[in-house]
PDB file of N, CA and C in Angstrom:
ATOM      1  N   MET A   1      10.017   5.801  -7.849  1.00  0.00           N
ATOM      2  CA  MET A   1       9.397   4.616  -7.288  1.00  0.00           C
ATOM      3  C   MET A   1       8.641   5.030  -6.025  1.00  0.00           C
ATOM      4  N   ARG A   2       7.447   4.484  -5.889  1.00  0.00           N
ATOM      5  CA  ARG A   2       6.592   4.814  -4.743  1.00  0.00           C
ATOM      6  C   ARG A   2       6.471   3.590  -3.841  1.00  0.00           C
ATOM      7  N   LEU A   3       6.325   3.820  -2.546  1.00  0.00           N
ATOM      8  CA  LEU A   3       6.337   2.759  -1.551  1.00  0.00           C
ATOM      9  C   LEU A   3       5.170   2.889  -0.589  1.00  0.00           C
ATOM     10  N   PHE A   4       4.540   1.758  -0.274  1.00  0.00           N
ATOM     11  CA  PHE A   4       3.529   1.679   0.785  1.00  0.00           C
ATOM     12  C   PHE A   4       3.902   0.533   1.700  1.00  0.00           C
ATOM     13  N   GLU A   5       3.924   0.795   3.007  1.00  0.00           N
ATOM     14  CA  GLU A   5       4.186  -0.222   4.010  1.00  0.00           C
ATOM     15  C   GLU A   5       2.912  -0.424   4.816  1.00  0.00           C
ATOM     16  N   CYS A   6       2.356  -1.612   4.762  1.00  0.00           N
ATOM     17  CA  CYS A   6       1.075  -1.898   5.396  1.00  0.00           C
ATOM     18  C   CYS A   6       1.113  -1.641   6.904  1.00  0.00           C
ATOM     19  N   GLY A   7       2.253  -1.869   7.524  1.00  0.00           N
ATOM     20  CA  GLY A   7       2.377  -1.664   8.960  1.00  0.00           C
ATOM     21  C   GLY A   7       2.084  -0.238   9.412  1.00  0.00           C
ATOM     22  N   THR A   8       2.135   0.721   8.488  1.00  0.00           N
ATOM     23  CA  THR A   8       1.772   2.098   8.839  1.00  0.00           C
ATOM     24  C   THR A   8       0.269   2.252   8.986  1.00  0.00           C
ATOM     25  N   LEU A   9      -0.464   1.273   8.468  1.00  0.00           N
ATOM     26  CA  LEU A   9      -1.922   1.278   8.537  1.00  0.00           C
ATOM     27  C   LEU A   9      -2.443   0.160   9.439  1.00  0.00           C
ATOM     28  N   VAL A  10      -1.829  -1.002   9.341  1.00  0.00           N
ATOM     29  CA  VAL A  10      -2.205  -2.172  10.144  1.00  0.00           C
ATOM     30  C   VAL A  10      -0.986  -2.555  10.993  1.00  0.00           C
ATOM     31  N   PRO A  11      -0.961  -2.115  12.247  1.00  0.00           N
ATOM     32  CA  PRO A  11       0.213  -2.376  13.086  1.00  0.00           C
ATOM     33  C   PRO A  11       0.583  -3.860  13.118  1.00  0.00           C
ATOM     34  N   GLY A  12       1.878  -4.123  12.974  1.00  0.00           N
ATOM     35  CA  GLY A  12       2.377  -5.484  13.021  1.00  0.00           C
ATOM     36  C   GLY A  12       2.493  -6.172  11.674  1.00  0.00           C
ATOM     37  N   CYS A  13       1.936  -5.580  10.632  1.00  0.00           N
ATOM     38  CA  CYS A  13       2.014  -6.188   9.302  1.00  0.00           C
ATOM     39  C   CYS A  13       3.318  -5.742   8.625  1.00  0.00           C
ATOM     40  N   ASP A  14       4.095  -6.710   8.133  1.00  0.00           N
ATOM     41  CA  ASP A  14       5.382  -6.419   7.500  1.00  0.00           C
ATOM     42  C   ASP A  14       5.300  -6.266   5.981  1.00  0.00           C
ATOM     43  N   TRP A  15       4.108  -6.464   5.405  1.00  0.00           N
ATOM     44  CA  TRP A  15       3.957  -6.415   3.953  1.00  0.00           C
ATOM     45  C   TRP A  15       4.214  -5.001   3.438  1.00  0.00           C
ATOM     46  N   HIS A  16       4.837  -4.922   2.263  1.00  0.00           N
ATOM     47  CA  HIS A  16       5.038  -3.636   1.596  1.00  0.00           C
ATOM     48  C   HIS A  16       5.040  -3.867   0.088  1.00  0.00           C
ATOM     49  N   THR A  17       4.867  -2.782  -0.642  1.00  0.00           N
ATOM     50  CA  THR A  17       4.912  -2.862  -2.104  1.00  0.00           C
ATOM     51  C   THR A  17       5.519  -1.594  -2.664  1.00  0.00           C
ATOM     52  N   ARG A  18       6.150  -1.749  -3.813  1.00  0.00           N
ATOM     53  CA  ARG A  18       6.716  -0.619  -4.550  1.00  0.00           C
ATOM     54  C   ARG A  18       6.165  -0.665  -5.973  1.00  0.00           C
ATOM     55  N   ALA A  19       5.912   0.499  -6.532  1.00  0.00           N
ATOM     56  CA  ALA A  19       5.472   0.594  -7.926  1.00  0.00           C
ATOM     57  C   ALA A  19       5.845   1.975  -8.453  1.00  0.00           C
ATOM     58  N   ASP A  20       5.746   2.120  -9.764  1.00  0.00           N
ATOM     59  CA  ASP A  20       6.116   3.386 -10.391  1.00  0.00           C
ATOM     60  C   ASP A  20       5.132   4.511 -10.110  1.00  0.00           C
ATOM     61  N   ASN A  21       3.859   4.152  -9.811  1.00  0.00           N
ATOM     62  CA  ASN A  21       2.874   5.206  -9.601  1.00  0.00           C
ATOM     63  C   ASN A  21       1.929   4.845  -8.450  1.00  0.00           C
ATOM     64  N   ASP A  22       1.294   5.866  -7.913  1.00  0.00           N
ATOM     65  CA  ASP A  22       0.415   5.686  -6.754  1.00  0.00           C
ATOM     66  C   ASP A  22      -0.778   4.781  -7.056  1.00  0.00           C
ATOM     67  N   ALA A  23      -1.316   4.870  -8.263  1.00  0.00           N
ATOM     68  CA  ALA A  23      -2.490   4.060  -8.604  1.00  0.00           C
ATOM     69  C   ALA A  23      -2.182   2.569  -8.482  1.00  0.00           C
ATOM     70  N   GLU A  24      -1.017   2.151  -8.945  1.00  0.00           N
ATOM     71  CA  GLU A  24      -0.635   0.738  -8.853  1.00  0.00           C
ATOM     72  C   GLU A  24      -0.376   0.348  -7.406  1.00  0.00           C
ATOM     73  N   VAL A  25       0.224   1.231  -6.637  1.00  0.00           N
ATOM     74  CA  VAL A  25       0.450   0.962  -5.212  1.00  0.00           C
ATOM     75  C   VAL A  25      -0.887   0.773  -4.507  1.00  0.00           C
ATOM     76  N   VAL A  26      -1.843   1.640  -4.768  1.00  0.00           N
ATOM     77  CA  VAL A  26      -3.170   1.538  -4.142  1.00  0.00           C
ATOM     78  C   VAL A  26      -3.838   0.233  -4.560  1.00  0.00           C
ATOM     79  N   ARG A  27      -3.768  -0.130  -5.833  1.00  0.00           N
ATOM     80  CA  ARG A  27      -4.374  -1.376  -6.306  1.00  0.00           C
ATOM     81  C   ARG A  27      -3.807  -2.577  -5.557  1.00  0.00           C
ATOM     82  N   ARG A  28      -2.490  -2.614  -5.441  1.00  0.00           N
ATOM     83  CA  ARG A  28      -1.845  -3.726  -4.735  1.00  0.00           C
ATOM     84  C   ARG A  28      -2.205  -3.736  -3.249  1.00  0.00           C
ATOM     85  N   ALA A  29      -2.240  -2.558  -2.652  1.00  0.00           N
ATOM     86  CA  ALA A  29      -2.560  -2.465  -1.223  1.00  0.00           C
ATOM     87  C   ALA A  29      -3.994  -2.914  -0.951  1.00  0.00           C
ATOM     88  N   VAL A  30      -4.924  -2.517  -1.798  1.00  0.00           N
ATOM     89  CA  VAL A  30      -6.325  -2.932  -1.638  1.00  0.00           C
ATOM     90  C   VAL A  30      -6.432  -4.447  -1.781  1.00  0.00           C
ATOM     91  N   ASP A  31      -5.744  -5.008  -2.761  1.00  0.00           N
ATOM     92  CA  ASP A  31      -5.746  -6.461  -2.946  1.00  0.00           C
ATOM     93  C   ASP A  31      -5.182  -7.152  -1.702  1.00  0.00           C
ATOM     94  N   HIS A  32      -4.106  -6.623  -1.160  1.00  0.00           N
ATOM     95  CA  HIS A  32      -3.501  -7.173   0.066  1.00  0.00           C
ATOM     96  C   HIS A  32      -4.477  -7.105   1.242  1.00  0.00           C
ATOM     97  N   LEU A  33      -5.136  -5.970   1.406  1.00  0.00           N
ATOM     98  CA  LEU A  33      -6.080  -5.828   2.520  1.00  0.00           C
ATOM     99  C   LEU A  33      -7.216  -6.834   2.413  1.00  0.00           C
ATOM    100  N   ARG A  34      -7.672  -7.087   1.201  1.00  0.00           N
ATOM    101  CA  ARG A  34      -8.750  -8.069   1.003  1.00  0.00           C
ATOM    102  C   ARG A  34      -8.269  -9.486   1.301  1.00  0.00           C
ATOM    103  N   GLN A  35      -7.130  -9.855   0.729  1.00  0.00           N
ATOM    104  CA  GLN A  35      -6.650 -11.233   0.836  1.00  0.00           C
ATOM    105  C   GLN A  35      -6.073 -11.563   2.209  1.00  0.00           C
ATOM    106  N   THR A  36      -5.295 -10.661   2.768  1.00  0.00           N
ATOM    107  CA  THR A  36      -4.569 -10.961   4.004  1.00  0.00           C
ATOM    108  C   THR A  36      -5.324 -10.557   5.258  1.00  0.00           C
ATOM    109  N   HIS A  37      -5.975  -9.402   5.195  1.00  0.00           N
ATOM    110  CA  HIS A  37      -6.623  -8.869   6.394  1.00  0.00           C
ATOM    111  C   HIS A  37      -8.139  -9.051   6.391  1.00  0.00           C
ATOM    112  N   GLY A  38      -8.667  -9.698   5.343  1.00  0.00           N
ATOM    113  CA  GLY A  38     -10.084 -10.040   5.306  1.00  0.00           C
ATOM    114  C   GLY A  38     -11.031  -8.872   5.144  1.00  0.00           C
ATOM    115  N   GLU A  39     -10.541  -7.787   4.594  1.00  0.00           N
ATOM    116  CA  GLU A  39     -11.402  -6.617   4.368  1.00  0.00           C
ATOM    117  C   GLU A  39     -12.286  -6.874   3.148  1.00  0.00           C
ATOM    118  N   ALA A  40     -13.562  -7.088   3.375  1.00  0.00           N
ATOM    119  CA  ALA A  40     -14.481  -7.375   2.274  1.00  0.00           C
ATOM    120  C   ALA A  40     -14.849  -6.103   1.511  1.00  0.00           C
ATOM    121  N   MET A  41     -14.981  -4.997   2.236  1.00  0.00           N
ATOM    122  CA  MET A  41     -15.358  -3.729   1.620  1.00  0.00           C
ATOM    123  C   MET A  41     -14.261  -2.698   1.895  1.00  0.00           C
ATOM    124  N   ILE A  42     -13.731  -2.135   0.844  1.00  0.00           N
ATOM    125  CA  ILE A  42     -12.714  -1.094   0.973  1.00  0.00           C
ATOM    126  C   ILE A  42     -13.393   0.241   0.706  1.00  0.00           C
ATOM    127  N   ARG A  43     -13.573   1.003   1.755  1.00  0.00           N
ATOM    128  CA  ARG A  43     -14.252   2.298   1.632  1.00  0.00           C
ATOM    129  C   ARG A  43     -13.280   3.380   1.157  1.00  0.00           C
ATOM    130  N   GLU A  44     -13.844   4.481   0.699  1.00  0.00           N
ATOM    131  CA  GLU A  44     -13.045   5.599   0.217  1.00  0.00           C
ATOM    132  C   GLU A  44     -12.100   6.106   1.297  1.00  0.00           C
ATOM    133  N   THR A  45     -12.527   6.075   2.553  1.00  0.00           N
ATOM    134  CA  THR A  45     -11.650   6.536   3.635  1.00  0.00           C
ATOM    135  C   THR A  45     -10.413   5.639   3.748  1.00  0.00           C
ATOM    136  N   MET A  46     -10.575   4.342   3.505  1.00  0.00           N
ATOM    137  CA  MET A  46      -9.432   3.434   3.545  1.00  0.00           C
ATOM    138  C   MET A  46      -8.477   3.734   2.397  1.00  0.00           C
ATOM    139  N   VAL A  47      -9.013   3.979   1.216  1.00  0.00           N
ATOM    140  CA  VAL A  47      -8.174   4.334   0.071  1.00  0.00           C
ATOM    141  C   VAL A  47      -7.427   5.632   0.369  1.00  0.00           C
ATOM    142  N   ASN A  48      -8.104   6.589   0.970  1.00  0.00           N
ATOM    143  CA  ASN A  48      -7.448   7.852   1.331  1.00  0.00           C
ATOM    144  C   ASN A  48      -6.346   7.626   2.359  1.00  0.00           C
ATOM    145  N   ASN A  49      -6.568   6.717   3.303  1.00  0.00           N
ATOM    146  CA  ASN A  49      -5.541   6.393   4.300  1.00  0.00           C
ATOM    147  C   ASN A  49      -4.330   5.735   3.644  1.00  0.00           C
ATOM    148  N   ILE A  50      -4.575   4.886   2.657  1.00  0.00           N
ATOM    149  CA  ILE A  50      -3.464   4.273   1.914  1.00  0.00           C
ATOM    150  C   ILE A  50      -2.678   5.354   1.190  1.00  0.00           C
ATOM    151  N   LYS A  51      -3.387   6.208   0.448  1.00  0.00           N
ATOM    152  CA  LYS A  51      -2.732   7.274  -0.319  1.00  0.00           C
ATOM    153  C   LYS A  51      -1.898   8.175   0.572  1.00  0.00           C
ATOM    154  N   ALA A  52      -2.397   8.462   1.768  1.00  0.00           N
ATOM    155  CA  ALA A  52      -1.685   9.356   2.690  1.00  0.00           C
ATOM    156  C   ALA A  52      -0.381   8.733   3.189  1.00  0.00           C
ATOM    157  N   ARG A  53      -0.267   7.414   3.094  1.00  0.00           N
ATOM    158  CA  ARG A  53       0.912   6.716   3.610  1.00  0.00           C
ATOM    159  C   ARG A  53       1.896   6.291   2.515  1.00  0.00           C
ATOM    160  N   ILE A  54       1.585   6.599   1.279  1.00  0.00           N
ATOM    161  CA  ILE A  54       2.505   6.303   0.178  1.00  0.00           C
ATOM    162  C   ILE A  54       3.602   7.362   0.184  1.00  0.00           C
ATOM    163  N   ARG A  55       4.822   6.888   0.012  1.00  0.00           N
ATOM    164  CA  ARG A  55       5.948   7.818  -0.008  1.00  0.00           C
ATOM    165  C   ARG A  55       6.943   7.404  -1.077  1.00  0.00           C
ATOM    166  N   ASP A  56       7.884   8.293  -1.341  1.00  0.00           N
ATOM    167  CA  ASP A  56       8.949   7.960  -2.290  1.00  0.00           C
ATOM    168  C   ASP A  56       9.829   6.890  -1.674  1.00  0.00           C
ATOM    169  N   ALA A  57      10.150   5.885  -2.456  1.00  0.00           N
ATOM    170  CA  ALA A  57      11.053   4.821  -2.008  1.00  0.00           C
ATOM    171  C   ALA A  57      12.469   5.232  -2.324  1.00  0.00           C
ATOM    172  N   ALA A  58      13.371   4.882  -1.425  1.00  0.00           N
ATOM    173  CA  ALA A  58      14.777   5.142  -1.683  1.00  0.00           C
ATOM    174  C   ALA A  58      15.225   4.303  -2.867  1.00  0.00           C
ATOM    175  N   VAL A  59      15.870   4.915  -3.786  1.00  0.00           N
ATOM    176  CA  VAL A  59      16.343   4.205  -4.976  1.00  0.00           C
ATOM    177  C   VAL A  59      17.699   3.602  -4.644  1.00  0.00           C
ATOM    178  N   GLU A  60      17.784   2.279  -4.780  1.00  0.00           N
ATOM    179  CA  GLU A  60      19.040   1.591  -4.491  1.00  0.00           C
ATOM    180  C   GLU A  60      19.903   1.594  -5.756  1.00  0.00           C
ATOM    181  N   PRO A  61      21.162   1.920  -5.608  1.00  0.00           N
ATOM    182  CA  PRO A  61      22.037   1.950  -6.787  1.00  0.00           C
ATOM    183  C   PRO A  61      22.238   0.558  -7.380  1.00  0.00           C
ATOM    184  N   ALA A  62      22.386   0.514  -8.685  1.00  0.00           N
ATOM    185  CA  ALA A  62      22.599  -0.769  -9.362  1.00  0.00           C
ATOM    186  C   ALA A  62      23.994  -1.297  -8.997  1.00  0.00           C
ATOM    187  N   ALA A  63      24.101  -2.591  -8.886  1.00  0.00           N
ATOM    188  CA  ALA A  63      25.388  -3.196  -8.498  1.00  0.00           C
ATOM    189  C   ALA A  63      26.365  -3.227  -9.647  1.00  0.00           C
TER     190      ALA A  63
END
């Protein structure tokens, strides 16, 4: 599972997402940046910044 926390890119933002692969994480993050932060144009540098901040999420054991 992969994790992106928006606050690592936009200080003060608590939004985060988890997905099985980086492509889905990037898609969700770009959608979030457009809807929440008003980013009309997502440049390649922004996508690269998102990718650089994606990390493995800790897997929580099933109850």
